[in-house]
Amino acid sequence: MDFDARLKKAIERGEKARDQRSLEAQARELSEEERRNLHAGFRIELSDYIEQCLRKVVDHFPGFDFQTVVGEEGWGARIRRDDLQLSAGRSNSLYSRMEMLITPFSTAGSILELTVKGTVRNREVISRKHFYKLTDVDLDLFRELIDQRALEFAELYSAAS
């Protein structure tokens, strides 16, 4: 067999492999309803975990108000605290808060997104977004991210108090 014949066969094998991978990828793609259900399951599990973590932070720092968040902005929880600082005839209002939310499902992107915002004594200290494709989500990794952000906030708050 000469080189040209072997080259054509190699090209055909490559095209068949590409077509096979394309068919497998299409089979793995989820319908919108399946993606919506998958997102809802992840959202419920992770929003419960967020609530647990932030309740523990509140237990260690008296004065924080805990609030479950369920709405258009997402599902999760927020904690907040207002302090009054008195000094030399004047007063300052200082607020601290932390919010962790799983954003709502969007048909535009098949992702699971965690948004985290934290403010300590009127200064924004945390603003992060973590996201993964729904088909690639690792719940243990998301739980670890939630833990890390809650611990980061607790450390920053205790350092500023």
mmCIF file with all atom_site columns, C-alpha atoms in Angstrom:
data_model
loop_
_atom_site.group_PDB
_atom_site.id
_atom_site.type_symbol
_atom_site.label_atom_id
_atom_site.label_alt_id
_atom_site.label_comp_id
_atom_site.label_asym_id
_atom_site.label_entity_id
_atom_site.label_seq_id
_atom_site.pdbx_PDB_ins_code
_atom_site.Cartn_x
_atom_site.Cartn_y
_atom_site.Cartn_z
_atom_site.occupancy
_atom_site.B_iso_or_equiv
_atom_site.pdbx_formal_charge
_atom_site.auth_seq_id
_atom_site.auth_comp_id
_atom_site.auth_asym_id
_atom_site.auth_atom_id
_atom_site.pdbx_PDB_model_num
ATOM 1   C CA . MET A 1 1   ? 0.000   0.000  0.000  1.00 0.00 ? 1   MET A CA 1
ATOM 2   C CA . ASP A 1 2   ? 1.436   3.351  -0.970 1.00 0.00 ? 2   ASP A CA 1
ATOM 3   C CA . PHE A 1 3   ? 1.550   6.472  1.170  1.00 0.00 ? 3   PHE A CA 1
ATOM 4   C CA . ASP A 1 4   ? -1.491  8.170  -0.425 1.00 0.00 ? 4   ASP A CA 1
ATOM 5   C CA . ALA A 1 5   ? -3.752  5.175  0.304  1.00 0.00 ? 5   ALA A CA 1
ATOM 6   C CA . ARG A 1 6   ? -2.549  4.965  3.905  1.00 0.00 ? 6   ARG A CA 1
ATOM 7   C CA . LEU A 1 7   ? -3.031  8.731  4.297  1.00 0.00 ? 7   LEU A CA 1
ATOM 8   C CA . LYS A 1 8   ? -6.649  8.493  3.074  1.00 0.00 ? 8   LYS A CA 1
ATOM 9   C CA . LYS A 1 9   ? -7.344  5.602  5.473  1.00 0.00 ? 9   LYS A CA 1
ATOM 10  C CA . ALA A 1 10  ? -5.819  7.557  8.378  1.00 0.00 ? 10  ALA A CA 1
ATOM 11  C CA . ILE A 1 11  ? -8.000  10.550 7.547  1.00 0.00 ? 11  ILE A CA 1
ATOM 12  C CA . GLU A 1 12  ? -11.108 8.324  7.365  1.00 0.00 ? 12  GLU A CA 1
ATOM 13  C CA . ARG A 1 13  ? -10.282 6.758  10.738 1.00 0.00 ? 13  ARG A CA 1
ATOM 14  C CA . GLY A 1 14  ? -9.842  10.218 12.261 1.00 0.00 ? 14  GLY A CA 1
ATOM 15  C CA . GLU A 1 15  ? -13.161 11.419 10.853 1.00 0.00 ? 15  GLU A CA 1
ATOM 16  C CA . LYS A 1 16  ? -14.937 8.313  12.179 1.00 0.00 ? 16  LYS A CA 1
ATOM 17  C CA . ALA A 1 17  ? -13.418 8.868  15.623 1.00 0.00 ? 17  ALA A CA 1
ATOM 18  C CA . ARG A 1 18  ? -14.518 12.519 15.579 1.00 0.00 ? 18  ARG A CA 1
ATOM 19  C CA . ASP A 1 19  ? -18.065 11.562 14.527 1.00 0.00 ? 19  ASP A CA 1
ATOM 20  C CA . GLN A 1 20  ? -18.209 8.933  17.278 1.00 0.00 ? 20  GLN A CA 1
ATOM 21  C CA . ARG A 1 21  ? -17.112 11.457 19.906 1.00 0.00 ? 21  ARG A CA 1
ATOM 22  C CA . SER A 1 22  ? -19.702 13.916 18.623 1.00 0.00 ? 22  SER A CA 1
ATOM 23  C CA . LEU A 1 23  ? -22.468 11.305 18.923 1.00 0.00 ? 23  LEU A CA 1
ATOM 24  C CA . GLU A 1 24  ? -21.357 10.426 22.455 1.00 0.00 ? 24  GLU A CA 1
ATOM 25  C CA . ALA A 1 25  ? -21.326 14.111 23.433 1.00 0.00 ? 25  ALA A CA 1
ATOM 26  C CA . GLN A 1 26  ? -24.850 14.584 22.077 1.00 0.00 ? 26  GLN A CA 1
ATOM 27  C CA . ALA A 1 27  ? -26.049 11.560 24.041 1.00 0.00 ? 27  ALA A CA 1
ATOM 28  C CA . ARG A 1 28  ? -24.550 13.060 27.218 1.00 0.00 ? 28  ARG A CA 1
ATOM 29  C CA . GLU A 1 29  ? -26.258 16.415 26.702 1.00 0.00 ? 29  GLU A CA 1
ATOM 30  C CA . LEU A 1 30  ? -29.232 16.778 28.981 1.00 0.00 ? 30  LEU A CA 1
ATOM 31  C CA . SER A 1 31  ? -32.595 18.160 28.010 1.00 0.00 ? 31  SER A CA 1
ATOM 32  C CA . GLU A 1 32  ? -33.618 21.480 29.538 1.00 0.00 ? 32  GLU A CA 1
ATOM 33  C CA . GLU A 1 33  ? -36.040 19.726 31.898 1.00 0.00 ? 33  GLU A CA 1
ATOM 34  C CA . GLU A 1 34  ? -33.283 17.352 33.070 1.00 0.00 ? 34  GLU A CA 1
ATOM 35  C CA . ARG A 1 35  ? -30.909 20.301 33.611 1.00 0.00 ? 35  ARG A CA 1
ATOM 36  C CA . ARG A 1 36  ? -33.599 22.177 35.539 1.00 0.00 ? 36  ARG A CA 1
ATOM 37  C CA . ASN A 1 37  ? -34.234 19.153 37.787 1.00 0.00 ? 37  ASN A CA 1
ATOM 38  C CA . LEU A 1 38  ? -30.514 18.603 38.322 1.00 0.00 ? 38  LEU A CA 1
ATOM 39  C CA . HIS A 1 39  ? -30.042 22.272 39.251 1.00 0.00 ? 39  HIS A CA 1
ATOM 40  C CA . ALA A 1 40  ? -32.991 22.122 41.672 1.00 0.00 ? 40  ALA A CA 1
ATOM 41  C CA . GLY A 1 41  ? -31.532 19.090 43.445 1.00 0.00 ? 41  GLY A CA 1
ATOM 42  C CA . PHE A 1 42  ? -28.113 20.708 43.807 1.00 0.00 ? 42  PHE A CA 1
ATOM 43  C CA . ARG A 1 43  ? -29.695 24.000 44.887 1.00 0.00 ? 43  ARG A CA 1
ATOM 44  C CA . ILE A 1 44  ? -31.727 22.384 47.672 1.00 0.00 ? 44  ILE A CA 1
ATOM 45  C CA . GLU A 1 45  ? -28.814 20.404 49.043 1.00 0.00 ? 45  GLU A CA 1
ATOM 46  C CA . LEU A 1 46  ? -26.316 23.271 48.911 1.00 0.00 ? 46  LEU A CA 1
ATOM 47  C CA . SER A 1 47  ? -28.667 25.956 50.235 1.00 0.00 ? 47  SER A CA 1
ATOM 48  C CA . ASP A 1 48  ? -29.335 23.746 53.283 1.00 0.00 ? 48  ASP A CA 1
ATOM 49  C CA . TYR A 1 49  ? -25.584 23.385 53.767 1.00 0.00 ? 49  TYR A CA 1
ATOM 50  C CA . ILE A 1 50  ? -25.104 27.164 53.467 1.00 0.00 ? 50  ILE A CA 1
ATOM 51  C CA . GLU A 1 51  ? -27.716 27.672 56.187 1.00 0.00 ? 51  GLU A CA 1
ATOM 52  C CA . GLN A 1 52  ? -25.934 25.207 58.491 1.00 0.00 ? 52  GLN A CA 1
ATOM 53  C CA . CYS A 1 53  ? -22.558 26.920 58.035 1.00 0.00 ? 53  CYS A CA 1
ATOM 54  C CA . LEU A 1 54  ? -23.836 30.458 58.548 1.00 0.00 ? 54  LEU A CA 1
ATOM 55  C CA . ARG A 1 55  ? -25.864 29.417 61.617 1.00 0.00 ? 55  ARG A CA 1
ATOM 56  C CA . LYS A 1 56  ? -22.617 28.115 63.126 1.00 0.00 ? 56  LYS A CA 1
ATOM 57  C CA . VAL A 1 57  ? -20.934 31.464 62.428 1.00 0.00 ? 57  VAL A CA 1
ATOM 58  C CA . VAL A 1 58  ? -23.851 33.236 64.154 1.00 0.00 ? 58  VAL A CA 1
ATOM 59  C CA . ASP A 1 59  ? -23.476 30.918 67.160 1.00 0.00 ? 59  ASP A CA 1
ATOM 60  C CA . HIS A 1 60  ? -19.865 32.065 67.599 1.00 0.00 ? 60  HIS A CA 1
ATOM 61  C CA . PHE A 1 61  ? -20.522 35.789 67.078 1.00 0.00 ? 61  PHE A CA 1
ATOM 62  C CA . PRO A 1 62  ? -23.536 36.961 69.119 1.00 0.00 ? 62  PRO A CA 1
ATOM 63  C CA . GLY A 1 63  ? -25.412 39.903 67.646 1.00 0.00 ? 63  GLY A CA 1
ATOM 64  C CA . PHE A 1 64  ? -25.671 38.633 64.087 1.00 0.00 ? 64  PHE A CA 1
ATOM 65  C CA . ASP A 1 65  ? -29.142 38.198 62.619 1.00 0.00 ? 65  ASP A CA 1
ATOM 66  C CA . PHE A 1 66  ? -29.666 35.123 60.459 1.00 0.00 ? 66  PHE A CA 1
ATOM 67  C CA . GLN A 1 67  ? -31.950 35.184 57.430 1.00 0.00 ? 67  GLN A CA 1
ATOM 68  C CA . THR A 1 68  ? -32.841 32.421 55.003 1.00 0.00 ? 68  THR A CA 1
ATOM 69  C CA . VAL A 1 69  ? -32.939 33.724 51.431 1.00 0.00 ? 69  VAL A CA 1
ATOM 70  C CA . VAL A 1 70  ? -35.381 32.266 48.924 1.00 0.00 ? 70  VAL A CA 1
ATOM 71  C CA . GLY A 1 71  ? -36.176 34.470 45.977 1.00 0.00 ? 71  GLY A CA 1
ATOM 72  C CA . GLU A 1 72  ? -35.237 35.921 42.640 1.00 0.00 ? 72  GLU A CA 1
ATOM 73  C CA . GLU A 1 73  ? -31.645 36.597 43.658 1.00 0.00 ? 73  GLU A CA 1
ATOM 74  C CA . GLY A 1 74  ? -31.123 32.979 44.683 1.00 0.00 ? 74  GLY A CA 1
ATOM 75  C CA . TRP A 1 75  ? -31.346 30.473 47.528 1.00 0.00 ? 75  TRP A CA 1
ATOM 76  C CA . GLY A 1 76  ? -29.131 30.398 50.562 1.00 0.00 ? 76  GLY A CA 1
ATOM 77  C CA . ALA A 1 77  ? -28.665 32.569 53.627 1.00 0.00 ? 77  ALA A CA 1
ATOM 78  C CA . ARG A 1 78  ? -27.349 35.857 54.899 1.00 0.00 ? 78  ARG A CA 1
ATOM 79  C CA . ILE A 1 79  ? -26.183 37.097 58.251 1.00 0.00 ? 79  ILE A CA 1
ATOM 80  C CA . ARG A 1 80  ? -25.892 40.725 59.270 1.00 0.00 ? 80  ARG A CA 1
ATOM 81  C CA . ARG A 1 81  ? -25.010 42.848 62.227 1.00 0.00 ? 81  ARG A CA 1
ATOM 82  C CA . ASP A 1 82  ? -25.144 46.586 62.913 1.00 0.00 ? 82  ASP A CA 1
ATOM 83  C CA . ASP A 1 83  ? -22.801 48.069 65.497 1.00 0.00 ? 83  ASP A CA 1
ATOM 84  C CA . LEU A 1 84  ? -22.571 51.548 66.903 1.00 0.00 ? 84  LEU A CA 1
ATOM 85  C CA . GLN A 1 85  ? -19.100 52.928 67.594 1.00 0.00 ? 85  GLN A CA 1
ATOM 86  C CA . LEU A 1 86  ? -19.004 55.820 70.057 1.00 0.00 ? 86  LEU A CA 1
ATOM 87  C CA . SER A 1 87  ? -15.943 58.023 70.283 1.00 0.00 ? 87  SER A CA 1
ATOM 88  C CA . ALA A 1 88  ? -15.204 61.592 71.389 1.00 0.00 ? 88  ALA A CA 1
ATOM 89  C CA . GLY A 1 89  ? -18.698 63.014 70.999 1.00 0.00 ? 89  GLY A CA 1
ATOM 90  C CA . ARG A 1 90  ? -19.572 61.307 67.735 1.00 0.00 ? 90  ARG A CA 1
ATOM 91  C CA . SER A 1 91  ? -20.899 57.967 66.650 1.00 0.00 ? 91  SER A CA 1
ATOM 92  C CA . ASN A 1 92  ? -20.373 55.730 63.652 1.00 0.00 ? 92  ASN A CA 1
ATOM 93  C CA . SER A 1 93  ? -22.669 53.034 62.401 1.00 0.00 ? 93  SER A CA 1
ATOM 94  C CA . LEU A 1 94  ? -20.753 49.919 61.358 1.00 0.00 ? 94  LEU A CA 1
ATOM 95  C CA . TYR A 1 95  ? -22.411 47.065 59.539 1.00 0.00 ? 95  TYR A CA 1
ATOM 96  C CA . SER A 1 96  ? -21.128 43.594 58.819 1.00 0.00 ? 96  SER A CA 1
ATOM 97  C CA . ARG A 1 97  ? -22.802 40.987 56.660 1.00 0.00 ? 97  ARG A CA 1
ATOM 98  C CA . MET A 1 98  ? -22.214 37.776 54.762 1.00 0.00 ? 98  MET A CA 1
ATOM 99  C CA . GLU A 1 99  ? -24.376 36.351 52.025 1.00 0.00 ? 99  GLU A CA 1
ATOM 100 C CA . MET A 1 100 ? -24.052 33.034 50.195 1.00 0.00 ? 100 MET A CA 1
ATOM 101 C CA . LEU A 1 101 ? -26.512 32.198 47.442 1.00 0.00 ? 101 LEU A CA 1
ATOM 102 C CA . ILE A 1 102 ? -27.043 29.573 44.780 1.00 0.00 ? 102 ILE A CA 1
ATOM 103 C CA . THR A 1 103 ? -28.250 31.567 41.782 1.00 0.00 ? 103 THR A CA 1
ATOM 104 C CA . PRO A 1 104 ? -31.459 30.578 39.956 1.00 0.00 ? 104 PRO A CA 1
ATOM 105 C CA . PHE A 1 105 ? -31.460 28.252 36.961 1.00 0.00 ? 105 PHE A CA 1
ATOM 106 C CA . SER A 1 106 ? -30.899 29.994 33.654 1.00 0.00 ? 106 SER A CA 1
ATOM 107 C CA . THR A 1 107 ? -31.653 28.483 30.260 1.00 0.00 ? 107 THR A CA 1
ATOM 108 C CA . ALA A 1 108 ? -28.799 30.524 28.788 1.00 0.00 ? 108 ALA A CA 1
ATOM 109 C CA . GLY A 1 109 ? -26.157 28.600 30.688 1.00 0.00 ? 109 GLY A CA 1
ATOM 110 C CA . SER A 1 110 ? -26.214 25.161 32.218 1.00 0.00 ? 110 SER A CA 1
ATOM 111 C CA . ILE A 1 111 ? -24.217 26.088 35.296 1.00 0.00 ? 111 ILE A CA 1
ATOM 112 C CA . LEU A 1 112 ? -24.491 25.909 39.054 1.00 0.00 ? 112 LEU A CA 1
ATOM 113 C CA . GLU A 1 113 ? -23.248 29.158 40.559 1.00 0.00 ? 113 GLU A CA 1
ATOM 114 C CA . LEU A 1 114 ? -22.451 30.135 44.136 1.00 0.00 ? 114 LEU A CA 1
ATOM 115 C CA . THR A 1 115 ? -22.172 33.860 44.865 1.00 0.00 ? 115 THR A CA 1
ATOM 116 C CA . VAL A 1 116 ? -20.518 35.034 48.067 1.00 0.00 ? 116 VAL A CA 1
ATOM 117 C CA . LYS A 1 117 ? -20.439 38.580 49.428 1.00 0.00 ? 117 LYS A CA 1
ATOM 118 C CA . GLY A 1 118 ? -19.008 39.672 52.733 1.00 0.00 ? 118 GLY A CA 1
ATOM 119 C CA . THR A 1 119 ? -18.630 43.036 54.438 1.00 0.00 ? 119 THR A CA 1
ATOM 120 C CA . VAL A 1 120 ? -16.871 43.679 57.742 1.00 0.00 ? 120 VAL A CA 1
ATOM 121 C CA . ARG A 1 121 ? -17.292 47.036 59.482 1.00 0.00 ? 121 ARG A CA 1
ATOM 122 C CA . ASN A 1 122 ? -18.471 48.845 56.319 1.00 0.00 ? 122 ASN A CA 1
ATOM 123 C CA . ARG A 1 123 ? -15.676 47.396 54.186 1.00 0.00 ? 123 ARG A CA 1
ATOM 124 C CA . GLU A 1 124 ? -16.317 44.798 51.501 1.00 0.00 ? 124 GLU A CA 1
ATOM 125 C CA . VAL A 1 125 ? -13.894 41.966 52.149 1.00 0.00 ? 125 VAL A CA 1
ATOM 126 C CA . ILE A 1 126 ? -15.271 39.087 50.064 1.00 0.00 ? 126 ILE A CA 1
ATOM 127 C CA . SER A 1 127 ? -16.874 39.087 46.639 1.00 0.00 ? 127 SER A CA 1
ATOM 128 C CA . ARG A 1 128 ? -16.628 35.786 44.803 1.00 0.00 ? 128 ARG A CA 1
ATOM 129 C CA . LYS A 1 129 ? -18.497 33.693 42.279 1.00 0.00 ? 129 LYS A CA 1
ATOM 130 C CA . HIS A 1 130 ? -17.866 29.985 41.871 1.00 0.00 ? 130 HIS A CA 1
ATOM 131 C CA . PHE A 1 131 ? -19.505 28.045 39.074 1.00 0.00 ? 131 PHE A CA 1
ATOM 132 C CA . TYR A 1 132 ? -19.353 24.717 37.262 1.00 0.00 ? 132 TYR A CA 1
ATOM 133 C CA . LYS A 1 133 ? -21.263 23.102 34.431 1.00 0.00 ? 133 LYS A CA 1
ATOM 134 C CA . LEU A 1 134 ? -24.199 21.125 35.788 1.00 0.00 ? 134 LEU A CA 1
ATOM 135 C CA . THR A 1 135 ? -22.778 17.923 34.337 1.00 0.00 ? 135 THR A CA 1
ATOM 136 C CA . ASP A 1 136 ? -19.419 18.522 36.069 1.00 0.00 ? 136 ASP A CA 1
ATOM 137 C CA . VAL A 1 137 ? -20.666 19.516 39.544 1.00 0.00 ? 137 VAL A CA 1
ATOM 138 C CA . ASP A 1 138 ? -18.898 17.936 42.508 1.00 0.00 ? 138 ASP A CA 1
ATOM 139 C CA . LEU A 1 139 ? -21.039 18.546 45.617 1.00 0.00 ? 139 LEU A CA 1
ATOM 140 C CA . ASP A 1 140 ? -18.129 17.847 47.958 1.00 0.00 ? 140 ASP A CA 1
ATOM 141 C CA . LEU A 1 141 ? -16.102 20.558 46.221 1.00 0.00 ? 141 LEU A CA 1
ATOM 142 C CA . PHE A 1 142 ? -18.986 23.034 46.558 1.00 0.00 ? 142 PHE A CA 1
ATOM 143 C CA . ARG A 1 143 ? -19.368 22.178 50.257 1.00 0.00 ? 143 ARG A CA 1
ATOM 144 C CA . GLU A 1 144 ? -15.649 22.783 50.713 1.00 0.00 ? 144 GLU A CA 1
ATOM 145 C CA . LEU A 1 145 ? -15.949 26.177 48.970 1.00 0.00 ? 145 LEU A CA 1
ATOM 146 C CA . ILE A 1 146 ? -18.847 27.100 51.261 1.00 0.00 ? 146 ILE A CA 1
ATOM 147 C CA . ASP A 1 147 ? -16.779 26.079 54.294 1.00 0.00 ? 147 ASP A CA 1
ATOM 148 C CA . GLN A 1 148 ? -13.779 28.086 53.093 1.00 0.00 ? 148 GLN A CA 1
ATOM 149 C CA . ARG A 1 149 ? -15.798 31.263 52.528 1.00 0.00 ? 149 ARG A CA 1
ATOM 150 C CA . ALA A 1 150 ? -17.567 31.003 55.913 1.00 0.00 ? 150 ALA A CA 1
ATOM 151 C CA . LEU A 1 151 ? -14.229 30.447 57.668 1.00 0.00 ? 151 LEU A CA 1
ATOM 152 C CA . GLU A 1 152 ? -12.642 33.316 55.735 1.00 0.00 ? 152 GLU A CA 1
ATOM 153 C CA . PHE A 1 153 ? -15.441 35.661 56.837 1.00 0.00 ? 153 PHE A CA 1
ATOM 154 C CA . ALA A 1 154 ? -15.197 34.514 60.467 1.00 0.00 ? 154 ALA A CA 1
ATOM 155 C CA . GLU A 1 155 ? -11.450 35.137 60.469 1.00 0.00 ? 155 GLU A CA 1
ATOM 156 C CA . LEU A 1 156 ? -11.785 38.584 58.896 1.00 0.00 ? 156 LEU A CA 1
ATOM 157 C CA . TYR A 1 157 ? -14.588 39.579 61.263 1.00 0.00 ? 157 TYR A CA 1
ATOM 158 C CA . SER A 1 158 ? -12.763 38.416 64.383 1.00 0.00 ? 158 SER A CA 1
ATOM 159 C CA . ALA A 1 159 ? -9.603  40.245 63.282 1.00 0.00 ? 159 ALA A CA 1
ATOM 160 C CA . ALA A 1 160 ? -11.538 43.507 62.837 1.00 0.00 ? 160 ALA A CA 1
ATOM 161 C CA . SER A 1 161 ? -13.539 43.326 66.084 1.00 0.00 ? 161 SER A CA 1
#
